[in-house]
Structures are given as structure tokens and as C-alpha cells.
Tab-separated table of C-alpha atoms in Angstrom:
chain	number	residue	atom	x	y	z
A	1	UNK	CA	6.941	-6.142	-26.463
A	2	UNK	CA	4.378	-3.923	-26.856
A	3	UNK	CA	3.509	-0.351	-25.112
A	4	UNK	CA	1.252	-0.990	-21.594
A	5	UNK	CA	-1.749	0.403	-21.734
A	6	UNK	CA	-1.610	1.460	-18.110
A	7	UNK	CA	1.067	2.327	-16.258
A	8	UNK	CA	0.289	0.217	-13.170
A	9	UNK	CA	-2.205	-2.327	-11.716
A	10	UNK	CA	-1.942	-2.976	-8.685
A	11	UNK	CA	-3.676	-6.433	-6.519
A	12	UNK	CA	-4.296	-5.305	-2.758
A	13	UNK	CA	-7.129	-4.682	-0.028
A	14	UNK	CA	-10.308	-3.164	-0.745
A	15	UNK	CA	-10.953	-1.258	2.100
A	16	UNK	CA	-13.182	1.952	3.040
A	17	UNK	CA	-11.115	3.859	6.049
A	18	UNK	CA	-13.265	5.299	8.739
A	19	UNK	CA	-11.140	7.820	10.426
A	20	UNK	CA	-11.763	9.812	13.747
A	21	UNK	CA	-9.230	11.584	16.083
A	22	UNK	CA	-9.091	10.806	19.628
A	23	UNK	CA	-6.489	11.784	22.858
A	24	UNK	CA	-3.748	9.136	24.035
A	25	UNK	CA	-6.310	8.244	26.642
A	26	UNK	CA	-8.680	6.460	24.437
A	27	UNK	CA	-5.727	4.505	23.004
A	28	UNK	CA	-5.175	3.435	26.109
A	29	UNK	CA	-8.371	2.734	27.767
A	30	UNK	CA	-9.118	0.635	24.290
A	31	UNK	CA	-5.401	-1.307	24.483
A	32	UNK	CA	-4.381	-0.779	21.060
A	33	UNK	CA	-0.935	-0.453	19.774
A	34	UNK	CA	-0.378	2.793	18.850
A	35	UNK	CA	1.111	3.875	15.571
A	36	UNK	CA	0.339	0.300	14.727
A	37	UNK	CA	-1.967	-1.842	12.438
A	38	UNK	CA	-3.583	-4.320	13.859
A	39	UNK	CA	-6.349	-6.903	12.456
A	40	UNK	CA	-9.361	-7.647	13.836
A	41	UNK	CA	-12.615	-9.512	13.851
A	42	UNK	CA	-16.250	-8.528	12.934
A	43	UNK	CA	-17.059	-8.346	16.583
A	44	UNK	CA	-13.576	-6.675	17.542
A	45	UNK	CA	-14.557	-3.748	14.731
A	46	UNK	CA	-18.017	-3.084	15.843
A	47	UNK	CA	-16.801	-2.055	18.997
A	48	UNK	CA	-14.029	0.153	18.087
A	49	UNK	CA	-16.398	1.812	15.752
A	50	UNK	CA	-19.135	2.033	18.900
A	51	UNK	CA	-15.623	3.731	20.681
A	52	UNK	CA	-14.566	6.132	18.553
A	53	UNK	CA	-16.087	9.864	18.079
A	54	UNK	CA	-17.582	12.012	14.697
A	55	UNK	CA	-15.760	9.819	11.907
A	56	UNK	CA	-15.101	10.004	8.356
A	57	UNK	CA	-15.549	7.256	6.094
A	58	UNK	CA	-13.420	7.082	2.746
A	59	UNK	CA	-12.001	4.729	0.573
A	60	UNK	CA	-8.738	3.451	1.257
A	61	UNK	CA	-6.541	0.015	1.145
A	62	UNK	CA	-2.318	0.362	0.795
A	63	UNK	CA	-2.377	-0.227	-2.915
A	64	UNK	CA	-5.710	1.558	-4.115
A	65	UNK	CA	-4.107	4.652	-2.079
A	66	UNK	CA	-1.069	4.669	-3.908
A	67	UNK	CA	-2.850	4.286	-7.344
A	68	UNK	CA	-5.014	7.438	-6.289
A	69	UNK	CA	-1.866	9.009	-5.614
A	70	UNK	CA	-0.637	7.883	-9.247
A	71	UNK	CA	-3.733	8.647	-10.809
A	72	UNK	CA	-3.419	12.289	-9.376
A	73	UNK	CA	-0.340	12.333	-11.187
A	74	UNK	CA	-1.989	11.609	-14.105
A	75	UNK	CA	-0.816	8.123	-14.340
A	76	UNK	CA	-3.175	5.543	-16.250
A	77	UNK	CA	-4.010	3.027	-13.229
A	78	UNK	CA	-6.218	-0.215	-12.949
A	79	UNK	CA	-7.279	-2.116	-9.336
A	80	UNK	CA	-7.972	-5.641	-8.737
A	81	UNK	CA	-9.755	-6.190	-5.010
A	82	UNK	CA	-12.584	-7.614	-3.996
A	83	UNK	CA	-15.707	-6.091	-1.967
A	84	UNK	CA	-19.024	-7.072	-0.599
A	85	UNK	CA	-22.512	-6.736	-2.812
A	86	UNK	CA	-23.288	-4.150	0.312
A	87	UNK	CA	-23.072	-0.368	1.071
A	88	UNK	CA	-19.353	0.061	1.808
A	89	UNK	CA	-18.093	-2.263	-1.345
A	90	UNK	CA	-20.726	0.296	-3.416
A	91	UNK	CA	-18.736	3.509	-1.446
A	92	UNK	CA	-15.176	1.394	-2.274
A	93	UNK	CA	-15.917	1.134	-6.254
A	94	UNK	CA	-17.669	4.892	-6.379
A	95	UNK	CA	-14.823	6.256	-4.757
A	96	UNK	CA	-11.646	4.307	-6.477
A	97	UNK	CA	-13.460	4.893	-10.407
A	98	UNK	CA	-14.233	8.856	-9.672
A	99	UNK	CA	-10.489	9.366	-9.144
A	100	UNK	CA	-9.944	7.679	-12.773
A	101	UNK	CA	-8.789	4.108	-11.678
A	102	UNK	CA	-10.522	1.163	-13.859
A	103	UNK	CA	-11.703	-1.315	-11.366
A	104	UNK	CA	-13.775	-4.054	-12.670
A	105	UNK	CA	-13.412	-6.618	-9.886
A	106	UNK	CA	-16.937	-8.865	-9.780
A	107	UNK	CA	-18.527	-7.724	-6.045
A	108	UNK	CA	-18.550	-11.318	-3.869
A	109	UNK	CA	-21.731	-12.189	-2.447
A	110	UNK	CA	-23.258	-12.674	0.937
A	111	UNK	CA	-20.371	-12.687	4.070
A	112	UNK	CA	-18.037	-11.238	4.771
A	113	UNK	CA	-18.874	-7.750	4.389
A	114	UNK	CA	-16.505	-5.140	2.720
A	115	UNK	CA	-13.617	-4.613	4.657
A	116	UNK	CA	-13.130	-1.625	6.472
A	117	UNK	CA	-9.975	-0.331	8.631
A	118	UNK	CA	-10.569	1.522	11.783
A	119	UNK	CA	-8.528	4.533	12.283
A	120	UNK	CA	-7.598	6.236	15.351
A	121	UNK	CA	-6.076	9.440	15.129
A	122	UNK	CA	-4.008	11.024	18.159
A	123	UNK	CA	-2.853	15.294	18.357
A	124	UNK	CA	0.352	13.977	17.521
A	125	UNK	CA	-0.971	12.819	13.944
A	126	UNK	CA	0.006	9.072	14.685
A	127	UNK	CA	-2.533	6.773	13.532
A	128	UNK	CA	-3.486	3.617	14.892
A	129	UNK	CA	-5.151	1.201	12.540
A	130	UNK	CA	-7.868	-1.507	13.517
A	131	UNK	CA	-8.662	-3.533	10.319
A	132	UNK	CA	-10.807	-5.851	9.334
A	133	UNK	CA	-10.387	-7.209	6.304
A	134	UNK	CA	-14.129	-8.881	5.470
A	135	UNK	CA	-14.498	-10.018	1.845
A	136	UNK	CA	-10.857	-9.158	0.866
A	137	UNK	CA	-9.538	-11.661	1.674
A	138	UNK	CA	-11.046	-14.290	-0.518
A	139	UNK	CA	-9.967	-12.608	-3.312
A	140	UNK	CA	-9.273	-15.634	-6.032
A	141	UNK	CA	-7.236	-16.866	-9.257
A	142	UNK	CA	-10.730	-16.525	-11.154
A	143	UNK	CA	-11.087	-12.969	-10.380
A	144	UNK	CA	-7.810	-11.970	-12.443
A	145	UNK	CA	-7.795	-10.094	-15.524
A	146	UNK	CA	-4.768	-11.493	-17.110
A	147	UNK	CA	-4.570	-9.922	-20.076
A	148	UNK	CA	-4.601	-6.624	-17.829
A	149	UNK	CA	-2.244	-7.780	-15.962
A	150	UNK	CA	0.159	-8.145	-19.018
A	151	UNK	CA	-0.926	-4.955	-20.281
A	152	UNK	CA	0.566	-2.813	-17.606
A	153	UNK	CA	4.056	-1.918	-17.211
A	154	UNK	CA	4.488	-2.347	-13.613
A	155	UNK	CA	2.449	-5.187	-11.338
A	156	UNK	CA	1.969	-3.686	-7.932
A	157	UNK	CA	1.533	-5.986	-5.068
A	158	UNK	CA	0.550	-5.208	-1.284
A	159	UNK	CA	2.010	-7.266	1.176
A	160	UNK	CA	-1.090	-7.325	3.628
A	161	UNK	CA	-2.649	-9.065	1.455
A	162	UNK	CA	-0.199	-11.775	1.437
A	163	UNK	CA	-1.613	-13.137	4.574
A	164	UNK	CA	-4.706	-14.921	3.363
A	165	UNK	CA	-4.450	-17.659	1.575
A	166	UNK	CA	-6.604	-17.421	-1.370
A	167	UNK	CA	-5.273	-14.056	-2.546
A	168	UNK	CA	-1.535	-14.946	-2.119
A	169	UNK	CA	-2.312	-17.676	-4.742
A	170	UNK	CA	-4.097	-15.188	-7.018
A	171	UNK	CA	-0.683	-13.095	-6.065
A	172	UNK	CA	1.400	-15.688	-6.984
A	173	UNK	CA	-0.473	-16.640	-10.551
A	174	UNK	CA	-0.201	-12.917	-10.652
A	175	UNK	CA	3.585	-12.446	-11.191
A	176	UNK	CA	4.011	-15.148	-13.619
A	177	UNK	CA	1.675	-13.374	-15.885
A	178	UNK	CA	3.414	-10.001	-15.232
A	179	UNK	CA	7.207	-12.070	-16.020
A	180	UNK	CA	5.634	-14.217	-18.787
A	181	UNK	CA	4.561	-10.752	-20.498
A	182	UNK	CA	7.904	-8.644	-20.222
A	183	UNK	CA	6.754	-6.300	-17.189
A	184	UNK	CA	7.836	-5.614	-14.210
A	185	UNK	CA	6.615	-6.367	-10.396
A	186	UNK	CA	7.277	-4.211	-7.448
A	187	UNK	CA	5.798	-4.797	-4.143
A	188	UNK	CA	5.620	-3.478	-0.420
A	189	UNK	CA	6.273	-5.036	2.168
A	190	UNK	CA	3.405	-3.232	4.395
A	191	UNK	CA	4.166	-4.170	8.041
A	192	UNK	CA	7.244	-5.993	9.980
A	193	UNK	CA	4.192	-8.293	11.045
A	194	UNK	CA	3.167	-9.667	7.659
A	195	UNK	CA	7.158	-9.729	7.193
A	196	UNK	CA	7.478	-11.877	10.423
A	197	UNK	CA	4.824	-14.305	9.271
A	198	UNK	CA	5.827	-14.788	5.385
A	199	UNK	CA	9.259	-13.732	5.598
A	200	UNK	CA	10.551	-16.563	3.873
A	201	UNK	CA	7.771	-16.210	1.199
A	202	UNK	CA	9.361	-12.642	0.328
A	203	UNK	CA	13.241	-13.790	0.654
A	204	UNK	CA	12.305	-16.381	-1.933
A	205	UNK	CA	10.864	-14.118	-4.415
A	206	UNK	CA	13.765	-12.182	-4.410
A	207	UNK	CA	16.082	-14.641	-4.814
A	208	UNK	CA	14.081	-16.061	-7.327
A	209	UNK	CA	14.036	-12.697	-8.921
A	210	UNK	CA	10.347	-12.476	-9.347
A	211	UNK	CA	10.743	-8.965	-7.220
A	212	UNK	CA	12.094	-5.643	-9.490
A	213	UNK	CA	10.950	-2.986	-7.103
A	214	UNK	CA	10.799	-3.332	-3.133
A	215	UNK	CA	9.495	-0.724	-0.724
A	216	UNK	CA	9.883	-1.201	2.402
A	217	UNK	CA	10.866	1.162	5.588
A	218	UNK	CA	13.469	0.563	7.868
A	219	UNK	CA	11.709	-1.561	10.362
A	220	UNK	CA	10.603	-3.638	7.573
A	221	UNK	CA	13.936	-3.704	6.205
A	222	UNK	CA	15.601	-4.555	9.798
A	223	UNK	CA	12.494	-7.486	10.151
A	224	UNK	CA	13.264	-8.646	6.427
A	225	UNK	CA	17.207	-8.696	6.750
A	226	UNK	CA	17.803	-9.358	10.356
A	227	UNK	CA	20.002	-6.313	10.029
A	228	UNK	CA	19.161	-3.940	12.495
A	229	UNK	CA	21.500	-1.042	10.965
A	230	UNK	CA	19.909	0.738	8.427
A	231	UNK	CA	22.488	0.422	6.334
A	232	UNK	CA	23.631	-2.978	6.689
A	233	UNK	CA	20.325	-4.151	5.979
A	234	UNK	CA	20.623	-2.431	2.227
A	235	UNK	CA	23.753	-3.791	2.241
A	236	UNK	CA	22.256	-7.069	2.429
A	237	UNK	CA	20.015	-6.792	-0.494
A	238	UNK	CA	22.633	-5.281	-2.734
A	239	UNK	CA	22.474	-7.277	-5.874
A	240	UNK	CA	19.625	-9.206	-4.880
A	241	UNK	CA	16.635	-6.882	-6.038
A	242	UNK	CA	17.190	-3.928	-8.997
A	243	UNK	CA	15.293	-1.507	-6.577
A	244	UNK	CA	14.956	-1.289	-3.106
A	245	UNK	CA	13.327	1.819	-1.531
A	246	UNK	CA	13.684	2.629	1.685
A	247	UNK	CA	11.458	4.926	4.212
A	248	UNK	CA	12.423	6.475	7.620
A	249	UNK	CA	9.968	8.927	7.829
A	250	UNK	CA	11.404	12.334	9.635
A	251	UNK	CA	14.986	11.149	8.239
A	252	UNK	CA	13.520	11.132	4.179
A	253	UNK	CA	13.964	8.429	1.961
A	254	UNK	CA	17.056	5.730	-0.016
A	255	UNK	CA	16.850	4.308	-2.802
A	256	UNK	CA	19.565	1.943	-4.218
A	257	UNK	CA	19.374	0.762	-7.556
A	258	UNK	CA	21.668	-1.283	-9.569
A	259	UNK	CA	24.544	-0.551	-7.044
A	260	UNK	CA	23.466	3.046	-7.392
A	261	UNK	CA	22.558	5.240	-4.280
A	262	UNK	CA	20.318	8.223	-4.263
A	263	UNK	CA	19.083	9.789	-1.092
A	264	UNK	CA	16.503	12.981	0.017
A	265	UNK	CA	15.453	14.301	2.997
A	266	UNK	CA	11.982	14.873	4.452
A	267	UNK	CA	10.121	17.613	2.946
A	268	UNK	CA	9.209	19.858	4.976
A	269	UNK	CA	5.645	20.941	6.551
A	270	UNK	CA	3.945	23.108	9.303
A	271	UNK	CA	2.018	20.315	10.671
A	272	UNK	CA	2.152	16.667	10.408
A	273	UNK	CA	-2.195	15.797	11.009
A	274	UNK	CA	-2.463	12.459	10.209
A	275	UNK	CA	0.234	9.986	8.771
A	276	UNK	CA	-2.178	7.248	7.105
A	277	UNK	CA	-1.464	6.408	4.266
A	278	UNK	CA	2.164	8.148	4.015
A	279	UNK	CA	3.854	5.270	2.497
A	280	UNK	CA	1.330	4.296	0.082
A	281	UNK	CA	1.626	7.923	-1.553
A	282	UNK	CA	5.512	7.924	-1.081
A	283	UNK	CA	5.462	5.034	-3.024
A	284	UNK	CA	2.777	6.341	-5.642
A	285	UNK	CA	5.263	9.230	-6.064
A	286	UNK	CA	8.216	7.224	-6.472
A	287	UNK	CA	6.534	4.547	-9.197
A	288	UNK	CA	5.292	7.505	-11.104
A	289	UNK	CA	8.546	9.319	-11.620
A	290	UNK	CA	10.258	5.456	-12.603
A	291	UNK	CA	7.415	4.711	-15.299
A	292	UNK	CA	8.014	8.340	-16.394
A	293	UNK	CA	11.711	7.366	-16.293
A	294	UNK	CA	12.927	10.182	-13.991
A	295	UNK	CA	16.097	9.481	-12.274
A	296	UNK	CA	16.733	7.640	-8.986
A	297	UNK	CA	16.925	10.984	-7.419
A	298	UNK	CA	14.206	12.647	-8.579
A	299	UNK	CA	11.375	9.392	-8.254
A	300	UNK	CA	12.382	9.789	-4.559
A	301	UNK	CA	11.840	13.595	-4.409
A	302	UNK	CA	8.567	12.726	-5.536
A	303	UNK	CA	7.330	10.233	-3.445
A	304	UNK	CA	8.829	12.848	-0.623
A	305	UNK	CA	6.382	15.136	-2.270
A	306	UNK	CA	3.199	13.448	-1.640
A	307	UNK	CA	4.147	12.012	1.237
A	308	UNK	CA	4.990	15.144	2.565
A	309	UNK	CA	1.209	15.838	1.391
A	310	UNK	CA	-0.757	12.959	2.328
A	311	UNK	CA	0.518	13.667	6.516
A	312	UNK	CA	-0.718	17.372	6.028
A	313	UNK	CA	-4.467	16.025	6.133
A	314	UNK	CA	-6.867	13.900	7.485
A	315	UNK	CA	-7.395	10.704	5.265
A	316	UNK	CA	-5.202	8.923	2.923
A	317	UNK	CA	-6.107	10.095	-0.553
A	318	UNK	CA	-5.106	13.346	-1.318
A	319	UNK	CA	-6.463	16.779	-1.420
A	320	UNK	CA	-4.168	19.163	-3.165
A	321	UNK	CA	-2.842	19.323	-6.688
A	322	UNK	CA	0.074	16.358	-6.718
A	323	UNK	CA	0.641	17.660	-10.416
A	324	UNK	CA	1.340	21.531	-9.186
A	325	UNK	CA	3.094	20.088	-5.908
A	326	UNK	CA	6.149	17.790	-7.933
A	327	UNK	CA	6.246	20.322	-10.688
């Protein structure tokens, strides 16, 4: 088998993030779930936006954050999602090729537009997520690169974008390339919701064992083992997947591989601003140490890193030196 030539592609939601913070009041007066993600319809999104207060407007999407993250890193990335031919799918592809990510994905014409996720931000840096998902979610087989796909060591999936039909299928046709070639597939789980609706989906995949890397945090894990004990959900999965990873924000991070354990804490910070995007750099940490072939122990430490990072800020990409940070 042959060297990759990137480290990681990764399939998932081309989104632009429009962030603004806001008191518990507005959270309320609007009904949303707070600390939540919730999806919601071209109408539904126009109004939130018409809610909200001074916003910011930056790429964003689970996966394309965590290969920013990696590409900070100085990881050699590619991204396959799908925008609009309109303003915010030209603001998604600017944004995702200036941090060094090759994106190539053919724009989709006419509706829906480019997705966009609606951001609520609260003094308690919780973030409550409105998104609607527009053109990526007719993402299709056609619009694969296969020959990229089998020319990067690790195949990173998003589990949002598991939901739609069209791009689970491209997800599907996805992982047989990445097997067929030798490389390896890891994939998050994203939200106990898309867990509760394609449960069985995942369960199957690892059984199968189509799955070499699962993140996940521990509300995902309870929703995907009916465990509700942290550890008795791991315990579940032992011998089923090669890695799991594990999240529980304030209480750091496990990882068990192979029957192996490894475990850090939080890393420490004067303020948590905004959690967005947390898990996606965690996990762009984390897959950056294992391609670099770090040990258990020290791929979590970095994923604590950025995570630790990403919560220190506004937005979801981040702002300081991730190289300087892990060193």
C-alpha cells in the first residue's frame, strides 16, 4: 500500500456559522433548546436570523472544523461537501481553501441555498445551534473523488450528515472505497439525536467493522449503548471498534484502544466564551497526533489542547497558534 497523500478527508456539512451572543431571555422568548442543535427550515432560519443581534458569519460544518483544526496542525487535509452557486457557498469555499484544505466539490445549482447554522451564544458560553442544512444535503455518489478518497490515510465521516438520504449513500459508497484501498475510517457520532434516529445504522457498521475510530461523548455513548454509566457504556464497545474516544467536557477526555485505556483531564482556561465547535477540534487534535502516531495518551492531550482553545473564543475555527499550543 502506498503512502496517502493527505492525511485525512473528511465527507460532512458545508455550512457558514453565523454567530451572535444573546441573554437566557432570548433563548427563552425564541423556545429553543439550549446547549442544543436543532434543524430547521428556510422559513424557521430567516426568523432566528431577523432575532438575533450584531452577528458574525464564518465558515463552519463538524467535519470542515476539525480539518481546519488539522490543517492548523499542519496536517495535509481535503473536504468533500456540497454548497449553493450563491454568496454563502462562495464565503464556504474562500474560507475552507485559505486555511490550506483542498476542496474541489462541484457548487449545486439553483435551491436550496448554502446551508447555514444559526448560533446563539449565552454569558455562560453555551451555544445553541439552529441549522439549516440547504444544499448539503443532496450531496451525491457522483460528487466523490474516489481516488482521493483512497489516497488519504484516514476517511472522516460526520454523523449529521447521516440523516439525509442522498449523502448517507455517498457515505456508504464512501467507506468501501476507504476499506477496498487499505485506509482507515473514523467517524463522529455528532448528536444523541442523529444517534436516536440511525442508531442501528451505526451499531451495524461497527459490527461489521467498517468503523476504526469512533468519537463520541458520553451522551452519545449512553444514546448509542443504552448504557447510561459512563463506563459501562465503553465497556460495551470493548472489542467491537479499535478506537473509541470519549468526551465529557469539564471531566476531560477516554480513549480506549485495543483493550488499552488512556485518560486526561480538561485543560484548563480563564474563561470558557463560546463552546461551538469544541468537539470538532478535540477530535482534530486527537486524529492528528494518531496519523502522526503519538500515543493513546498524548493524541488525547491534544485534542484537550484545542479544545481547550476553540471554547476560549467566539467561532469554531481557531485563532491562536495550535502548533505553539501542543508543542
Amino acid at each position: 500500500m502506498t503512502d496517502p497523500r493527505y492525511d485525512v478527508i473528511a465527507i460532512g456539512n458545508a455550512i457558514v456559522d453565523v454567530m451572535a451572543p444573546c441573554d437566557d431571555d432570548l433563548i427563552d422568548e425564541l423556545q429553543l433548546a439550549k446547549g442544543g442543535m436543532t434543524l430547521v427550515d428556510d422559513e424557521g432560519a430567516a426568523k432566528l436570523y431577523a432575532a438575533m443581534g450584531p452577528a458574525r458569519e464564518i465558515s463552519g460544518g463538524s467535519a470542515a472544523n476539525t480539518l481546519a483544526g488539522m490543517a492548523a496542525l499542519g496536517a495535509q487535509c481535503a473536504f468533500i461537501g456540497q454548497v449553493a452557486n450563491d454568496q454563502l457557498g462562495d464565503v464556504f469555499a474562500h474560507d475552507i481553501r485559505a486555511v490550506g484544505i483542498d476542496y474541489d466539490t462541484l457548487v449545486r445549482e439553483g435551491d436550496p441555498a448554502t446551508g447555514r447554522c444559526l448560533i446563539f451564544v449565552t454569558p455562560d458560553g453555551e451555544r445553541t445551534m439552529n441549522t439549516f442544512l440547504g444544499a448539503s444535503t443532496y450531496l451525491p455518489k457522483e460528487a466523490l473523488d474516489e481516488k482521493l478518497i483512497a489516497d488519504a490515510g484516514v476517511l472522516y465521516l460526520e454523523g449529521y450528515l447521516w440523516d439525509p438520504e442522498e449523502p448517507r449513500s455517498a457515505m456508504r459508497r464512501a467507506i468501501d472505497v476507504a476499506r477496498n484501498a487499505g485506509r482507515k475510517v473514523a467517524f463522529t457520532a455528532s448528536e444523541s439525536f442523529v444517534i436516536d434516529r440511525h442508531g442501528d445504522d451505526f451499531r451495524a457498521l461497527i459490527e461489521d467493522g467498517k468503523i476504526d475510530i469512533m468519537f463520541v461523548n458520553e451522551t452519545e455513548l449512553a444514546t448509542l449503548t443504552g448504557e447510561d454509566e459512563f463506563d459501562a457504556g465503553l465497556k460495551a464497545l470493548d472489542g467491537k471498534l479499535p478506537i473509541i474516544v470519549a468526551t465529557r467536557s469539564a471531566k476531560g477526555a477516554v480513549a480506549v484502544a485495543n483493550g488499552t485505556r488512556a485518560e486526561v483531564p480538561a485543560q484548563p482556561i480563564d474563561e470558557v466564551v463560546d463552546t461551538t465547535g469544541a468537539g470538532d477540534l478535540f477530535a482534530a487534535g486527537f486524529l492528528t497526533g494518531h496519523v502522526r502516531g503519538e500515543s493513546l495518551e498524548r493524541c488525547l492531550e491534544m485534542g484537550a489542547i484545542c479544545a481547550a482553545e476553540i471554547i476560549s473564543h467566539y467561532g469554531a475555527r481557531p485563532e491562536a497558534d495550535l502548533k505553539e499550543l501542543v508543542k
